[in-house]
Amino acid sequence: MKKAFLTLFTITIALFTTTNVFAQANPYAGTWEHQNGNQKFILSIWVDSNNIMLGHYKMITVDRNGQQTETVYNSKKEVGNSGIDWPYTVYFGDMSNGYSQSFGGPIIDNTVNNQRGFIEEQFIFTPNSPLGSTAQWEVKKMQGVREPNEPDFNIPNNILLTKVSNSIDLN
């Protein structure tokens, strides 16, 4: 019994250590924020089991004390009426070869009202220094064919994000 406990304890410590090393190895995973007045844009970034860096975002309103009073929109929501949530809406790409100075990729704005229920744009995430706690965030329309009367994206553009946590909360 004592041997089984020690084995289980050792495995648990090894897994915990591996997880912490992995989290430290990815300086961008976590929660990033930008506040403008009483509105706060939150970008949550994680790396999946295939070493793909992904994200979700939301906009909330906060009171004077910084406490959330309302969710304006959240990209972590149901895809249409499918009963399945969007697995991610920001795609940074494969991190197997390390981290670049700047990341860019597709971002899905599923907070707009249009026939498809989303529009796809392009984002650029540029950390202000390697392993820095701030990054420039830009969103641009993708080139190509568009829907007639396609709305503009809701996602803030050309803002400075600050990393506030190494963990994420998608609720």
mmCIF file with all atom_site columns, C-alpha atoms in Angstrom, residues 6-134:
data_model
loop_
_atom_site.group_PDB
_atom_site.id
_atom_site.type_symbol
_atom_site.label_atom_id
_atom_site.label_alt_id
_atom_site.label_comp_id
_atom_site.label_asym_id
_atom_site.label_entity_id
_atom_site.label_seq_id
_atom_site.pdbx_PDB_ins_code
_atom_site.Cartn_x
_atom_site.Cartn_y
_atom_site.Cartn_z
_atom_site.occupancy
_atom_site.B_iso_or_equiv
_atom_site.pdbx_formal_charge
_atom_site.auth_seq_id
_atom_site.auth_comp_id
_atom_site.auth_asym_id
_atom_site.auth_atom_id
_atom_site.pdbx_PDB_model_num
ATOM 1   C CA . LEU A 1 6   ? 4.700   6.497  -3.345  1.00 0.00 ? 6   LEU A CA 1
ATOM 2   C CA . THR A 1 7   ? 4.416   5.458  -6.994  1.00 0.00 ? 7   THR A CA 1
ATOM 3   C CA . LEU A 1 8   ? 1.209   7.445  -7.450  1.00 0.00 ? 8   LEU A CA 1
ATOM 4   C CA . PHE A 1 9   ? 2.734   10.432 -5.649  1.00 0.00 ? 9   PHE A CA 1
ATOM 5   C CA . THR A 1 10  ? 5.846   10.318 -7.865  1.00 0.00 ? 10  THR A CA 1
ATOM 6   C CA . ILE A 1 11  ? 3.767   10.150 -11.052 1.00 0.00 ? 11  ILE A CA 1
ATOM 7   C CA . THR A 1 12  ? 1.611   13.064 -9.879  1.00 0.00 ? 12  THR A CA 1
ATOM 8   C CA . ILE A 1 13  ? 4.669   15.210 -9.115  1.00 0.00 ? 13  ILE A CA 1
ATOM 9   C CA . ALA A 1 14  ? 6.228   14.314 -12.480 1.00 0.00 ? 14  ALA A CA 1
ATOM 10  C CA . LEU A 1 15  ? 3.054   15.277 -14.350 1.00 0.00 ? 15  LEU A CA 1
ATOM 11  C CA . PHE A 1 16  ? 2.724   18.521 -12.403 1.00 0.00 ? 16  PHE A CA 1
ATOM 12  C CA . THR A 1 17  ? 6.350   19.432 -13.070 1.00 0.00 ? 17  THR A CA 1
ATOM 13  C CA . THR A 1 18  ? 6.009   18.645 -16.772 1.00 0.00 ? 18  THR A CA 1
ATOM 14  C CA . THR A 1 19  ? 2.886   20.793 -17.001 1.00 0.00 ? 19  THR A CA 1
ATOM 15  C CA . ASN A 1 20  ? 4.610   23.704 -15.263 1.00 0.00 ? 20  ASN A CA 1
ATOM 16  C CA . VAL A 1 21  ? 7.669   23.454 -17.492 1.00 0.00 ? 21  VAL A CA 1
ATOM 17  C CA . PHE A 1 22  ? 5.403   23.403 -20.556 1.00 0.00 ? 22  PHE A CA 1
ATOM 18  C CA . ALA A 1 23  ? 3.510   26.472 -19.327 1.00 0.00 ? 23  ALA A CA 1
ATOM 19  C CA . GLN A 1 24  ? 6.780   28.313 -18.688 1.00 0.00 ? 24  GLN A CA 1
ATOM 20  C CA . ALA A 1 25  ? 8.059   27.316 -22.137 1.00 0.00 ? 25  ALA A CA 1
ATOM 21  C CA . ASN A 1 26  ? 5.141   29.137 -23.782 1.00 0.00 ? 26  ASN A CA 1
ATOM 22  C CA . PRO A 1 27  ? 5.334   32.808 -22.812 1.00 0.00 ? 27  PRO A CA 1
ATOM 23  C CA . TYR A 1 28  ? 2.152   33.745 -24.676 1.00 0.00 ? 28  TYR A CA 1
ATOM 24  C CA . ALA A 1 29  ? -0.334  31.257 -23.218 1.00 0.00 ? 29  ALA A CA 1
ATOM 25  C CA . GLY A 1 30  ? -2.620  32.897 -20.695 1.00 0.00 ? 30  GLY A CA 1
ATOM 26  C CA . THR A 1 31  ? -4.934  35.896 -20.431 1.00 0.00 ? 31  THR A CA 1
ATOM 27  C CA . TRP A 1 32  ? -4.310  39.201 -22.199 1.00 0.00 ? 32  TRP A CA 1
ATOM 28  C CA . GLU A 1 33  ? -6.447  42.321 -21.673 1.00 0.00 ? 33  GLU A CA 1
ATOM 29  C CA . HIS A 1 34  ? -7.078  45.808 -22.997 1.00 0.00 ? 34  HIS A CA 1
ATOM 30  C CA . GLN A 1 35  ? -9.365  48.227 -21.170 1.00 0.00 ? 35  GLN A CA 1
ATOM 31  C CA . ASN A 1 36  ? -10.985 51.285 -22.736 1.00 0.00 ? 36  ASN A CA 1
ATOM 32  C CA . GLY A 1 37  ? -13.232 53.103 -20.272 1.00 0.00 ? 37  GLY A CA 1
ATOM 33  C CA . ASN A 1 38  ? -15.577 50.548 -18.754 1.00 0.00 ? 38  ASN A CA 1
ATOM 34  C CA . GLN A 1 39  ? -15.082 48.020 -21.575 1.00 0.00 ? 39  GLN A CA 1
ATOM 35  C CA . LYS A 1 40  ? -12.460 45.304 -21.321 1.00 0.00 ? 40  LYS A CA 1
ATOM 36  C CA . PHE A 1 41  ? -11.346 43.110 -24.235 1.00 0.00 ? 41  PHE A CA 1
ATOM 37  C CA . ILE A 1 42  ? -9.975  39.757 -23.046 1.00 0.00 ? 42  ILE A CA 1
ATOM 38  C CA . LEU A 1 43  ? -7.925  37.381 -25.214 1.00 0.00 ? 43  LEU A CA 1
ATOM 39  C CA . SER A 1 44  ? -7.371  33.861 -23.850 1.00 0.00 ? 44  SER A CA 1
ATOM 40  C CA . ILE A 1 45  ? -4.514  31.895 -25.444 1.00 0.00 ? 45  ILE A CA 1
ATOM 41  C CA . TRP A 1 46  ? -3.623  28.230 -24.934 1.00 0.00 ? 46  TRP A CA 1
ATOM 42  C CA . VAL A 1 47  ? -1.575  25.515 -26.627 1.00 0.00 ? 47  VAL A CA 1
ATOM 43  C CA . ASP A 1 48  ? -3.363  22.253 -27.404 1.00 0.00 ? 48  ASP A CA 1
ATOM 44  C CA . SER A 1 49  ? -1.923  18.737 -27.191 1.00 0.00 ? 49  SER A CA 1
ATOM 45  C CA . ASN A 1 50  ? -0.644  19.009 -30.802 1.00 0.00 ? 50  ASN A CA 1
ATOM 46  C CA . ASN A 1 51  ? 1.376   22.146 -29.953 1.00 0.00 ? 51  ASN A CA 1
ATOM 47  C CA . ILE A 1 52  ? -1.074  24.395 -31.822 1.00 0.00 ? 52  ILE A CA 1
ATOM 48  C CA . MET A 1 53  ? -1.591  27.802 -30.201 1.00 0.00 ? 53  MET A CA 1
ATOM 49  C CA . LEU A 1 54  ? -5.277  28.807 -30.198 1.00 0.00 ? 54  LEU A CA 1
ATOM 50  C CA . GLY A 1 55  ? -7.512  31.391 -28.578 1.00 0.00 ? 55  GLY A CA 1
ATOM 51  C CA . HIS A 1 56  ? -10.900 32.809 -27.731 1.00 0.00 ? 56  HIS A CA 1
ATOM 52  C CA . TYR A 1 57  ? -11.858 36.398 -26.949 1.00 0.00 ? 57  TYR A CA 1
ATOM 53  C CA . LYS A 1 58  ? -14.614 38.324 -25.240 1.00 0.00 ? 58  LYS A CA 1
ATOM 54  C CA . MET A 1 59  ? -15.670 41.867 -24.445 1.00 0.00 ? 59  MET A CA 1
ATOM 55  C CA . ILE A 1 60  ? -17.046 42.687 -21.010 1.00 0.00 ? 60  ILE A CA 1
ATOM 56  C CA . THR A 1 61  ? -18.079 45.810 -19.147 1.00 0.00 ? 61  THR A CA 1
ATOM 57  C CA . VAL A 1 62  ? -16.669 46.519 -15.710 1.00 0.00 ? 62  VAL A CA 1
ATOM 58  C CA . ASP A 1 63  ? -17.604 48.824 -12.850 1.00 0.00 ? 63  ASP A CA 1
ATOM 59  C CA . ARG A 1 64  ? -15.333 51.348 -11.093 1.00 0.00 ? 64  ARG A CA 1
ATOM 60  C CA . ASN A 1 65  ? -13.750 48.554 -9.083  1.00 0.00 ? 65  ASN A CA 1
ATOM 61  C CA . GLY A 1 66  ? -12.939 46.513 -12.181 1.00 0.00 ? 66  GLY A CA 1
ATOM 62  C CA . GLN A 1 67  ? -15.638 43.936 -11.448 1.00 0.00 ? 67  GLN A CA 1
ATOM 63  C CA . GLN A 1 68  ? -17.474 42.464 -14.433 1.00 0.00 ? 68  GLN A CA 1
ATOM 64  C CA . THR A 1 69  ? -21.019 43.764 -14.810 1.00 0.00 ? 69  THR A CA 1
ATOM 65  C CA . GLU A 1 70  ? -21.932 42.349 -18.236 1.00 0.00 ? 70  GLU A CA 1
ATOM 66  C CA . THR A 1 71  ? -20.652 40.199 -21.084 1.00 0.00 ? 71  THR A CA 1
ATOM 67  C CA . VAL A 1 72  ? -20.992 42.194 -24.309 1.00 0.00 ? 72  VAL A CA 1
ATOM 68  C CA . TYR A 1 73  ? -19.902 39.217 -26.427 1.00 0.00 ? 73  TYR A CA 1
ATOM 69  C CA . ASN A 1 74  ? -17.940 35.994 -26.055 1.00 0.00 ? 74  ASN A CA 1
ATOM 70  C CA . SER A 1 75  ? -16.505 33.970 -28.941 1.00 0.00 ? 75  SER A CA 1
ATOM 71  C CA . LYS A 1 76  ? -16.791 30.803 -26.824 1.00 0.00 ? 76  LYS A CA 1
ATOM 72  C CA . LYS A 1 77  ? -20.364 30.092 -27.821 1.00 0.00 ? 77  LYS A CA 1
ATOM 73  C CA . GLU A 1 78  ? -22.506 27.639 -29.731 1.00 0.00 ? 78  GLU A CA 1
ATOM 74  C CA . VAL A 1 79  ? -21.971 27.214 -33.478 1.00 0.00 ? 79  VAL A CA 1
ATOM 75  C CA . GLY A 1 80  ? -25.403 28.120 -34.823 1.00 0.00 ? 80  GLY A CA 1
ATOM 76  C CA . ASN A 1 81  ? -27.917 25.729 -33.234 1.00 0.00 ? 81  ASN A CA 1
ATOM 77  C CA . SER A 1 82  ? -25.580 22.735 -33.310 1.00 0.00 ? 82  SER A CA 1
ATOM 78  C CA . GLY A 1 83  ? -25.243 22.185 -29.567 1.00 0.00 ? 83  GLY A CA 1
ATOM 79  C CA . ILE A 1 84  ? -21.440 22.382 -30.030 1.00 0.00 ? 84  ILE A CA 1
ATOM 80  C CA . ASP A 1 85  ? -19.273 25.355 -29.015 1.00 0.00 ? 85  ASP A CA 1
ATOM 81  C CA . TRP A 1 86  ? -16.652 26.865 -31.288 1.00 0.00 ? 86  TRP A CA 1
ATOM 82  C CA . PRO A 1 87  ? -13.461 25.002 -30.301 1.00 0.00 ? 87  PRO A CA 1
ATOM 83  C CA . TYR A 1 88  ? -11.416 28.181 -30.919 1.00 0.00 ? 88  TYR A CA 1
ATOM 84  C CA . THR A 1 89  ? -11.776 31.424 -32.877 1.00 0.00 ? 89  THR A CA 1
ATOM 85  C CA . VAL A 1 90  ? -8.153  32.594 -33.006 1.00 0.00 ? 90  VAL A CA 1
ATOM 86  C CA . TYR A 1 91  ? -5.554  30.398 -34.746 1.00 0.00 ? 91  TYR A CA 1
ATOM 87  C CA . PHE A 1 92  ? -1.917  31.261 -34.032 1.00 0.00 ? 92  PHE A CA 1
ATOM 88  C CA . GLY A 1 93  ? -0.509  28.100 -35.606 1.00 0.00 ? 93  GLY A CA 1
ATOM 89  C CA . ASP A 1 94  ? 1.957   25.310 -34.886 1.00 0.00 ? 94  ASP A CA 1
ATOM 90  C CA . MET A 1 95  ? 4.463   26.192 -32.169 1.00 0.00 ? 95  MET A CA 1
ATOM 91  C CA . SER A 1 96  ? 6.666   23.103 -32.666 1.00 0.00 ? 96  SER A CA 1
ATOM 92  C CA . ASN A 1 97  ? 9.458   25.183 -34.197 1.00 0.00 ? 97  ASN A CA 1
ATOM 93  C CA . GLY A 1 98  ? 9.440   27.821 -31.475 1.00 0.00 ? 98  GLY A CA 1
ATOM 94  C CA . TYR A 1 99  ? 7.913   31.251 -31.134 1.00 0.00 ? 99  TYR A CA 1
ATOM 95  C CA . SER A 1 100 ? 8.285   34.017 -33.672 1.00 0.00 ? 100 SER A CA 1
ATOM 96  C CA . GLN A 1 101 ? 8.504   37.765 -33.123 1.00 0.00 ? 101 GLN A CA 1
ATOM 97  C CA . SER A 1 102 ? 5.038   38.224 -34.565 1.00 0.00 ? 102 SER A CA 1
ATOM 98  C CA . PHE A 1 103 ? 2.064   35.929 -35.088 1.00 0.00 ? 103 PHE A CA 1
ATOM 99  C CA . GLY A 1 104 ? -0.640  36.249 -37.669 1.00 0.00 ? 104 GLY A CA 1
ATOM 100 C CA . GLY A 1 105 ? -3.504  34.104 -38.727 1.00 0.00 ? 105 GLY A CA 1
ATOM 101 C CA . PRO A 1 106 ? -7.222  33.789 -39.169 1.00 0.00 ? 106 PRO A CA 1
ATOM 102 C CA . ILE A 1 107 ? -9.637  35.062 -36.566 1.00 0.00 ? 107 ILE A CA 1
ATOM 103 C CA . ILE A 1 108 ? -13.339 34.321 -36.656 1.00 0.00 ? 108 ILE A CA 1
ATOM 104 C CA . ASP A 1 109 ? -15.677 37.056 -35.503 1.00 0.00 ? 109 ASP A CA 1
ATOM 105 C CA . ASN A 1 110 ? -18.738 35.056 -34.499 1.00 0.00 ? 110 ASN A CA 1
ATOM 106 C CA . THR A 1 111 ? -20.248 38.039 -32.670 1.00 0.00 ? 111 THR A CA 1
ATOM 107 C CA . VAL A 1 112 ? -21.635 39.748 -35.796 1.00 0.00 ? 112 VAL A CA 1
ATOM 108 C CA . ASN A 1 113 ? -25.142 39.573 -37.223 1.00 0.00 ? 113 ASN A CA 1
ATOM 109 C CA . ASN A 1 114 ? -25.019 38.283 -40.764 1.00 0.00 ? 114 ASN A CA 1
ATOM 110 C CA . GLN A 1 115 ? -26.354 35.352 -42.762 1.00 0.00 ? 115 GLN A CA 1
ATOM 111 C CA . ARG A 1 116 ? -23.467 32.984 -41.939 1.00 0.00 ? 116 ARG A CA 1
ATOM 112 C CA . GLY A 1 117 ? -23.239 34.019 -38.293 1.00 0.00 ? 117 GLY A CA 1
ATOM 113 C CA . PHE A 1 118 ? -19.548 34.942 -38.538 1.00 0.00 ? 118 PHE A CA 1
ATOM 114 C CA . ILE A 1 119 ? -16.912 36.673 -40.625 1.00 0.00 ? 119 ILE A CA 1
ATOM 115 C CA . GLU A 1 120 ? -13.296 35.618 -40.976 1.00 0.00 ? 120 GLU A CA 1
ATOM 116 C CA . GLU A 1 121 ? -10.561 38.217 -40.690 1.00 0.00 ? 121 GLU A CA 1
ATOM 117 C CA . GLN A 1 122 ? -6.789  38.300 -40.237 1.00 0.00 ? 122 GLN A CA 1
ATOM 118 C CA . PHE A 1 123 ? -5.052  39.181 -36.963 1.00 0.00 ? 123 PHE A CA 1
ATOM 119 C CA . ILE A 1 124 ? -1.487  40.174 -36.135 1.00 0.00 ? 124 ILE A CA 1
ATOM 120 C CA . PHE A 1 125 ? -0.170  39.705 -32.580 1.00 0.00 ? 125 PHE A CA 1
ATOM 121 C CA . THR A 1 126 ? 3.227   41.365 -32.046 1.00 0.00 ? 126 THR A CA 1
ATOM 122 C CA . PRO A 1 127 ? 4.865   41.029 -28.621 1.00 0.00 ? 127 PRO A CA 1
ATOM 123 C CA . ASN A 1 128 ? 6.714   44.231 -27.714 1.00 0.00 ? 128 ASN A CA 1
ATOM 124 C CA . SER A 1 129 ? 9.786   42.277 -26.663 1.00 0.00 ? 129 SER A CA 1
ATOM 125 C CA . PRO A 1 130 ? 10.646  38.602 -26.531 1.00 0.00 ? 130 PRO A CA 1
ATOM 126 C CA . LEU A 1 131 ? 8.787   37.137 -23.555 1.00 0.00 ? 131 LEU A CA 1
ATOM 127 C CA . GLY A 1 132 ? 7.254   40.560 -22.938 1.00 0.00 ? 132 GLY A CA 1
ATOM 128 C CA . SER A 1 133 ? 4.058   41.221 -21.045 1.00 0.00 ? 133 SER A CA 1
ATOM 129 C CA . THR A 1 134 ? 2.567   43.527 -23.695 1.00 0.00 ? 134 THR A CA 1
#
